[in-house]
Short mmCIF file of C-alpha atoms in Angstrom, two decimals:
data_model
loop_
_atom_site.label_atom_id
_atom_site.label_comp_id
_atom_site.label_asym_id
_atom_site.label_seq_id
_atom_site.Cartn_x
_atom_site.Cartn_y
_atom_site.Cartn_z
CA MET A 1 27.38 -112.68 -31.91
CA GLU A 2 30.11 -112.02 -29.99
CA ILE A 3 33.53 -110.29 -31.08
CA LYS A 4 36.78 -112.23 -30.90
CA LEU A 5 39.54 -109.85 -29.22
CA LYS A 6 43.07 -110.07 -30.62
CA TRP A 7 45.20 -106.95 -30.39
CA ILE A 8 46.11 -105.00 -27.19
CA GLU A 9 47.42 -100.95 -28.14
CA LEU A 10 49.88 -99.98 -26.20
CA SER A 11 50.45 -96.09 -25.17
CA VAL A 12 52.06 -93.00 -23.89
CA VAL A 13 52.52 -89.59 -24.11
CA ALA A 14 55.99 -87.79 -23.55
CA ASP A 15 58.01 -85.00 -24.09
CA SER A 16 60.72 -85.27 -27.46
CA GLU A 17 63.91 -85.86 -25.46
CA LEU A 18 62.32 -88.87 -24.13
CA ILE A 19 61.29 -90.52 -27.54
CA ASP A 20 64.23 -91.89 -28.32
CA PRO A 21 64.29 -94.34 -25.68
CA LEU A 22 61.10 -95.05 -25.71
CA VAL A 23 60.65 -96.73 -29.01
CA GLN A 24 63.92 -98.14 -28.14
CA ILE A 25 61.45 -99.85 -25.25
CA PHE A 26 58.72 -100.60 -27.04
CA ASP A 27 60.13 -102.04 -30.30
CA ARG A 28 62.21 -104.03 -27.96
CA TYR A 29 58.98 -105.74 -26.35
CA SER A 30 56.84 -105.65 -29.35
CA LYS A 31 56.91 -107.65 -32.93
CA HIS A 32 54.36 -105.11 -34.80
CA GLY A 33 56.12 -102.02 -34.95
CA VAL A 34 56.27 -98.58 -32.93
CA VAL A 35 53.86 -95.54 -33.95
CA LEU A 36 54.54 -92.27 -33.40
CA GLU A 37 52.46 -89.02 -33.40
CA ASN A 38 52.51 -85.54 -32.58
CA VAL A 39 49.55 -84.77 -30.24
CA GLY A 40 49.97 -81.27 -28.80
CA GLU A 41 52.12 -78.76 -27.80
CA VAL A 42 53.51 -78.24 -23.89
CA LEU A 43 52.69 -74.72 -23.74
CA GLU A 44 55.60 -74.59 -20.29
CA HIS A 45 58.07 -76.11 -21.80
CA SER A 46 57.38 -74.66 -25.54
CA LYS A 47 58.13 -78.42 -26.76
CA TYR A 48 55.97 -81.10 -28.29
CA HIS A 49 54.19 -83.63 -27.32
CA THR A 50 54.80 -87.10 -29.10
CA LYS A 51 52.40 -89.98 -28.42
CA VAL A 52 54.00 -93.26 -28.45
CA ARG A 53 51.83 -96.24 -29.53
CA THR A 54 52.26 -100.09 -30.30
CA TYR A 55 50.65 -103.32 -30.48
CA LEU A 56 50.48 -106.63 -29.30
CA ASN A 57 49.00 -109.41 -29.90
CA SER A 58 46.46 -110.74 -27.61
CA ASP A 59 47.24 -114.60 -27.96
CA SER A 60 51.21 -114.02 -26.82
CA ASP A 61 52.19 -113.43 -23.57
CA TYR A 62 51.19 -109.65 -23.63
CA GLU A 63 50.57 -109.56 -19.59
CA ILE A 64 54.00 -110.14 -19.20
CA VAL A 65 55.70 -107.84 -22.44
CA PHE A 66 52.93 -104.37 -20.96
CA ASN A 67 54.75 -104.92 -17.17
CA GLN A 68 58.60 -105.02 -19.44
CA ILE A 69 57.55 -102.07 -20.75
CA ASP A 70 55.47 -100.52 -17.92
CA ILE A 71 58.80 -100.44 -15.49
CA GLY A 72 60.59 -98.77 -18.67
CA VAL A 73 57.95 -96.09 -18.76
CA ARG A 74 58.13 -95.48 -14.89
CA LEU A 75 61.72 -95.33 -14.66
CA LEU A 76 61.89 -92.90 -17.33
CA SER A 77 59.08 -90.64 -15.28
CA HIS A 78 61.87 -90.15 -12.68
CA VAL A 79 64.20 -87.95 -15.95
CA GLY A 80 61.57 -86.72 -17.89
CA GLU A 81 57.67 -85.76 -18.41
CA VAL A 82 56.17 -89.11 -19.52
CA SER A 83 52.58 -89.99 -19.51
CA LYS A 84 51.29 -93.38 -17.92
CA LEU A 85 51.21 -96.75 -19.68
CA SER A 86 48.49 -97.16 -21.56
CA LYS A 87 46.09 -100.26 -22.66
CA ARG A 88 43.72 -100.27 -24.74
CA VAL A 89 41.39 -103.63 -26.37
CA LEU A 90 40.91 -103.69 -29.92
CA ASP A 91 39.08 -106.08 -31.81
CA GLU A 92 40.28 -106.82 -35.26
CA LYS A 93 38.84 -104.43 -37.27
CA GLU A 94 39.78 -101.83 -35.09
CA TRP A 95 42.93 -103.14 -35.27
CA HIS A 96 43.15 -102.27 -38.78
CA GLU A 97 41.62 -99.21 -38.70
CA SER A 98 42.94 -97.59 -35.76
CA TRP A 99 46.09 -96.20 -37.33
CA LYS A 100 44.42 -95.25 -40.04
CA LYS A 101 42.65 -92.62 -38.25
CA HIS A 102 45.83 -89.96 -38.17
CA PHE A 103 46.93 -91.37 -41.83
CA SER A 104 45.94 -88.65 -44.43
CA ILE A 105 47.82 -87.26 -47.57
CA LEU A 106 51.13 -85.17 -46.73
CA GLU A 107 52.82 -83.31 -49.21
CA VAL A 108 56.39 -83.18 -48.66
CA GLY A 109 59.51 -81.04 -50.42
CA LYS A 110 58.33 -79.56 -53.62
CA THR A 111 57.27 -83.41 -55.34
CA ILE A 112 56.34 -85.57 -53.07
CA ALA A 113 52.93 -86.70 -51.79
CA ILE A 114 52.08 -89.45 -49.50
CA VAL A 115 48.91 -91.32 -50.07
CA PRO A 116 47.37 -94.05 -48.72
CA SER A 117 46.89 -96.54 -49.94
CA TRP A 118 42.45 -96.98 -49.84
CA LEU A 119 43.14 -93.05 -50.89
CA LYS A 120 44.64 -93.18 -54.36
CA SER A 121 41.76 -92.64 -56.04
CA LYS A 122 41.97 -88.98 -55.15
CA GLU A 123 43.41 -86.41 -57.51
CA VAL A 124 46.96 -84.76 -55.79
CA ASP A 125 48.91 -82.15 -57.39
CA ARG A 126 51.84 -83.29 -57.11
CA THR A 127 54.31 -84.87 -59.79
CA ILE A 128 55.72 -87.88 -57.09
CA VAL A 129 52.96 -89.89 -55.88
CA VAL A 130 54.24 -92.93 -53.14
CA GLU A 131 51.15 -94.91 -52.18
CA LEU A 132 51.26 -96.25 -49.25
CA ASP A 133 49.97 -99.21 -46.51
CA PRO A 134 51.84 -99.26 -43.63
CA GLY A 135 50.16 -101.38 -42.10
CA MET A 136 52.56 -102.29 -38.59
CA ALA A 137 55.24 -101.12 -40.23
CA PHE A 138 57.42 -97.36 -38.79
CA GLY A 139 57.08 -94.71 -41.87
CA THR A 140 53.85 -92.63 -43.66
CA GLY A 141 55.46 -89.56 -43.95
CA HIS A 142 53.95 -87.96 -41.19
CA HIS A 143 56.56 -87.88 -38.87
CA PRO A 144 59.35 -85.15 -38.77
CA THR A 145 62.35 -87.60 -39.19
CA THR A 146 61.27 -89.37 -42.66
CA ARG A 147 59.94 -85.79 -43.81
CA MET A 148 62.82 -84.88 -43.46
CA CYS A 149 64.46 -87.88 -45.51
CA LEU A 150 62.62 -87.68 -48.25
CA GLU A 151 63.24 -83.85 -48.86
CA MET A 152 67.16 -84.49 -48.55
CA LEU A 153 66.42 -87.13 -50.87
CA GLU A 154 64.68 -85.01 -53.47
CA THR A 155 67.28 -82.64 -54.06
CA ILE A 156 69.86 -85.12 -53.84
CA VAL A 157 69.12 -88.19 -56.12
CA LYS A 158 69.62 -88.66 -59.11
CA PRO A 159 69.34 -91.04 -62.05
CA ASP A 160 72.48 -92.71 -62.41
CA HIS A 161 72.23 -93.53 -58.40
CA THR A 162 72.13 -96.80 -56.23
CA VAL A 163 70.80 -95.94 -52.75
CA LEU A 164 70.81 -98.48 -49.60
CA ASP A 165 67.88 -97.76 -47.22
CA LEU A 166 68.78 -99.01 -43.89
CA GLY A 167 65.32 -99.68 -40.78
CA CYS A 168 63.54 -99.35 -44.18
CA GLY A 169 60.62 -100.21 -42.41
CA SER A 170 56.83 -99.57 -44.67
CA GLY A 171 59.25 -98.72 -47.79
CA ILE A 172 58.54 -95.03 -47.93
CA LEU A 173 61.98 -93.71 -48.44
CA SER A 174 63.43 -96.49 -50.38
CA ILE A 175 60.11 -96.17 -53.10
CA ALA A 176 60.40 -91.90 -53.14
CA SER A 177 64.30 -92.87 -54.14
CA ALA A 178 63.35 -94.73 -56.63
CA LYS A 179 60.74 -92.35 -58.45
CA PHE A 180 63.12 -89.70 -57.41
CA GLY A 181 65.06 -91.50 -60.41
CA ALA A 182 67.85 -93.63 -58.65
CA LYS A 183 68.57 -96.20 -60.94
CA LYS A 184 68.59 -99.35 -58.20
CA VAL A 185 66.82 -99.51 -54.81
CA VAL A 186 68.15 -101.95 -51.64
CA GLY A 187 65.85 -101.57 -47.98
CA ILE A 188 67.35 -102.96 -45.47
CA ASP A 189 64.97 -103.76 -42.26
CA ASN A 190 65.24 -106.48 -39.61
CA ASP A 191 61.75 -106.85 -38.35
CA GLU A 192 59.46 -109.42 -41.05
CA THR A 193 56.24 -107.26 -40.77
CA ALA A 194 58.52 -104.18 -42.54
CA VAL A 195 59.93 -106.49 -45.25
CA LYS A 196 56.63 -107.82 -46.13
CA VAL A 197 54.56 -104.36 -45.93
CA ALA A 198 58.11 -102.95 -47.45
CA MET A 199 57.31 -105.63 -50.60
CA GLU A 200 53.56 -104.82 -50.66
CA ASN A 201 54.01 -101.24 -51.21
CA MET A 202 56.66 -102.15 -53.73
CA GLU A 203 54.37 -103.44 -55.98
CA ILE A 204 51.51 -100.98 -54.84
CA ASN A 205 53.81 -98.69 -56.58
CA GLY A 206 55.07 -100.29 -59.51
CA ILE A 207 58.75 -100.16 -58.85
CA SER A 208 59.49 -103.48 -57.96
CA ASP A 209 62.26 -103.96 -60.95
CA SER A 210 64.40 -101.22 -59.30
CA ALA A 211 63.36 -101.42 -55.97
CA THR A 212 64.59 -104.72 -53.45
CA ILE A 213 63.30 -105.80 -49.67
CA LEU A 214 65.96 -107.57 -47.83
CA ALA A 215 65.14 -108.90 -44.53
CA GLY A 216 67.84 -108.14 -42.06
CA SER A 217 71.04 -106.05 -41.19
CA LEU A 218 74.84 -104.69 -42.04
CA PRO A 219 76.55 -106.66 -42.44
CA ASN A 220 75.04 -108.12 -45.48
CA LYS A 221 76.73 -110.21 -48.13
CA ASN A 222 73.65 -109.53 -50.64
CA ILE A 223 74.73 -105.77 -50.82
CA SER A 224 77.67 -104.63 -52.54
CA LYS A 225 80.14 -102.59 -50.25
CA TYR A 226 81.86 -99.00 -51.21
CA ASN A 227 79.01 -98.47 -53.80
CA ASN A 228 76.20 -96.70 -52.92
CA ASN A 229 76.36 -93.25 -54.16
CA ILE A 230 73.53 -92.80 -50.66
CA VAL A 231 73.15 -94.64 -47.76
CA VAL A 232 69.50 -93.52 -45.78
CA ALA A 233 69.47 -94.37 -42.13
CA ASN A 234 66.05 -93.26 -40.41
CA ILE A 235 66.73 -95.00 -36.78
CA SER A 236 67.33 -94.46 -33.39
CA SER A 237 70.92 -93.22 -31.97
CA LYS A 238 71.32 -96.35 -30.68
CA VAL A 239 71.95 -98.14 -33.58
CA ILE A 240 73.69 -95.14 -35.26
CA LEU A 241 76.31 -95.58 -33.16
CA ASP A 242 76.15 -98.68 -33.15
CA LEU A 243 76.79 -99.35 -36.67
CA SER A 244 78.36 -96.12 -37.55
CA ARG A 245 81.71 -97.80 -38.20
CA VAL A 246 79.67 -100.57 -40.63
CA ILE A 247 77.54 -98.04 -42.35
CA THR A 248 80.52 -95.97 -43.77
CA GLU A 249 81.12 -99.52 -45.52
CA TYR A 250 78.62 -99.17 -47.57
CA LEU A 251 78.86 -95.83 -48.79
CA ASP A 252 80.44 -95.23 -52.08
CA PRO A 253 83.41 -92.74 -51.03
CA GLN A 254 82.20 -90.02 -53.17
CA GLY A 255 78.79 -90.63 -51.54
CA TYR A 256 75.95 -89.29 -49.58
CA LEU A 257 74.93 -90.62 -46.21
CA LEU A 258 71.66 -89.46 -44.58
CA ILE A 259 70.83 -89.94 -41.49
CA SER A 260 67.95 -89.24 -38.74
CA GLY A 261 65.20 -90.56 -36.16
CA PHE A 262 67.06 -88.97 -33.29
CA LEU A 263 66.39 -85.77 -31.08
CA ASP A 264 69.53 -82.65 -31.16
CA THR A 265 70.54 -84.22 -27.49
CA ASN A 266 71.91 -86.60 -29.51
CA GLU A 267 73.78 -85.13 -32.15
CA PRO A 268 76.72 -84.11 -31.29
CA GLU A 269 78.24 -87.62 -30.17
CA ILE A 270 76.68 -88.80 -33.18
CA ILE A 271 78.77 -86.20 -35.31
CA ASN A 272 81.81 -87.36 -34.01
CA ALA A 273 81.50 -90.83 -34.47
CA PHE A 274 81.00 -90.19 -38.02
CA LYS A 275 84.28 -87.30 -37.78
CA GLU A 276 86.53 -90.40 -36.56
CA LEU A 277 85.03 -92.41 -40.05
CA ASN A 278 86.26 -88.88 -42.10
CA LEU A 279 82.70 -87.86 -42.51
CA ARG A 280 81.90 -83.98 -42.01
CA VAL A 281 78.10 -82.41 -41.76
CA VAL A 282 77.17 -80.74 -45.51
CA TYR A 283 73.93 -80.17 -44.85
CA ARG A 284 71.62 -80.22 -41.11
CA LEU A 285 67.34 -80.16 -40.94
CA ALA A 286 65.79 -79.27 -37.82
CA THR A 287 62.11 -80.02 -36.41
CA SER A 288 59.98 -80.46 -33.38
CA ASP A 289 63.92 -81.46 -31.28
CA TRP A 290 64.42 -83.76 -34.34
CA VAL A 291 67.60 -84.17 -36.67
CA ALA A 292 68.48 -84.85 -40.10
CA LEU A 293 72.00 -84.86 -40.96
CA CYS A 294 73.63 -84.98 -44.54
CA LEU A 295 77.56 -86.51 -44.62
CA ARG A 296 79.94 -86.86 -47.02
CA GLN A 297 84.05 -87.87 -47.09
CA VAL A 298 85.57 -84.51 -46.82
#
């Protein structure tokens, strides 16, 4: 019996400094999320190579989308090291299994473990367990930016806190915040797939009473301004800069802003943007050229 082919996997491998623009290119033309995976070290430059993957439905105009992404990748190859765009055809089963291959149990910080939902029967020696089925939404905990955000949340979240998770993806940071003890968590994402996946993960973790997932972005009339003890945004540098002023409007005057999703080359511009809004860096983490910042009003 012939298997009907439904999905196209597109991928490239690139130097760290090109990941941000590559993610923006993939995210612009694909509606099914972007997956990042560290695949090794380039000894010549002492930098990590990262694979960027996305998926296209073969029933859509994927050839047009492929050409648009390919043009972007070839343009970036003139300013940094990036492989040619690779295309692989998947059937329905392969599509569901492809992203699971690199998703294993992950321990982060001192207390938390991220456990794939299909491995939930395995014993984990951690006090906080987040069961996750990311589907095609970004956020498994394996990318450095997600891990650093989790480590920051672990040290900052208090039982009376309200947390806003901008660009929540799979819901991993929202779920972790609730399990760290936050009394209320709101996750928001402008991707329909991410919203659906995040809501399903809330159910899996039994935190639907304390956490809400919304579709959209900021500003949002359903979210109170100046009322969140923590705003976390693990998103691209461009979106952080574009929304910097709006983001601060949703932060309590004494609150913490946690931002990541960008490289150290973008850090000075981001710090300056928030400095103009009276926010200063009070804590910084960095891994493999990726940066996470904790800022407060001073």
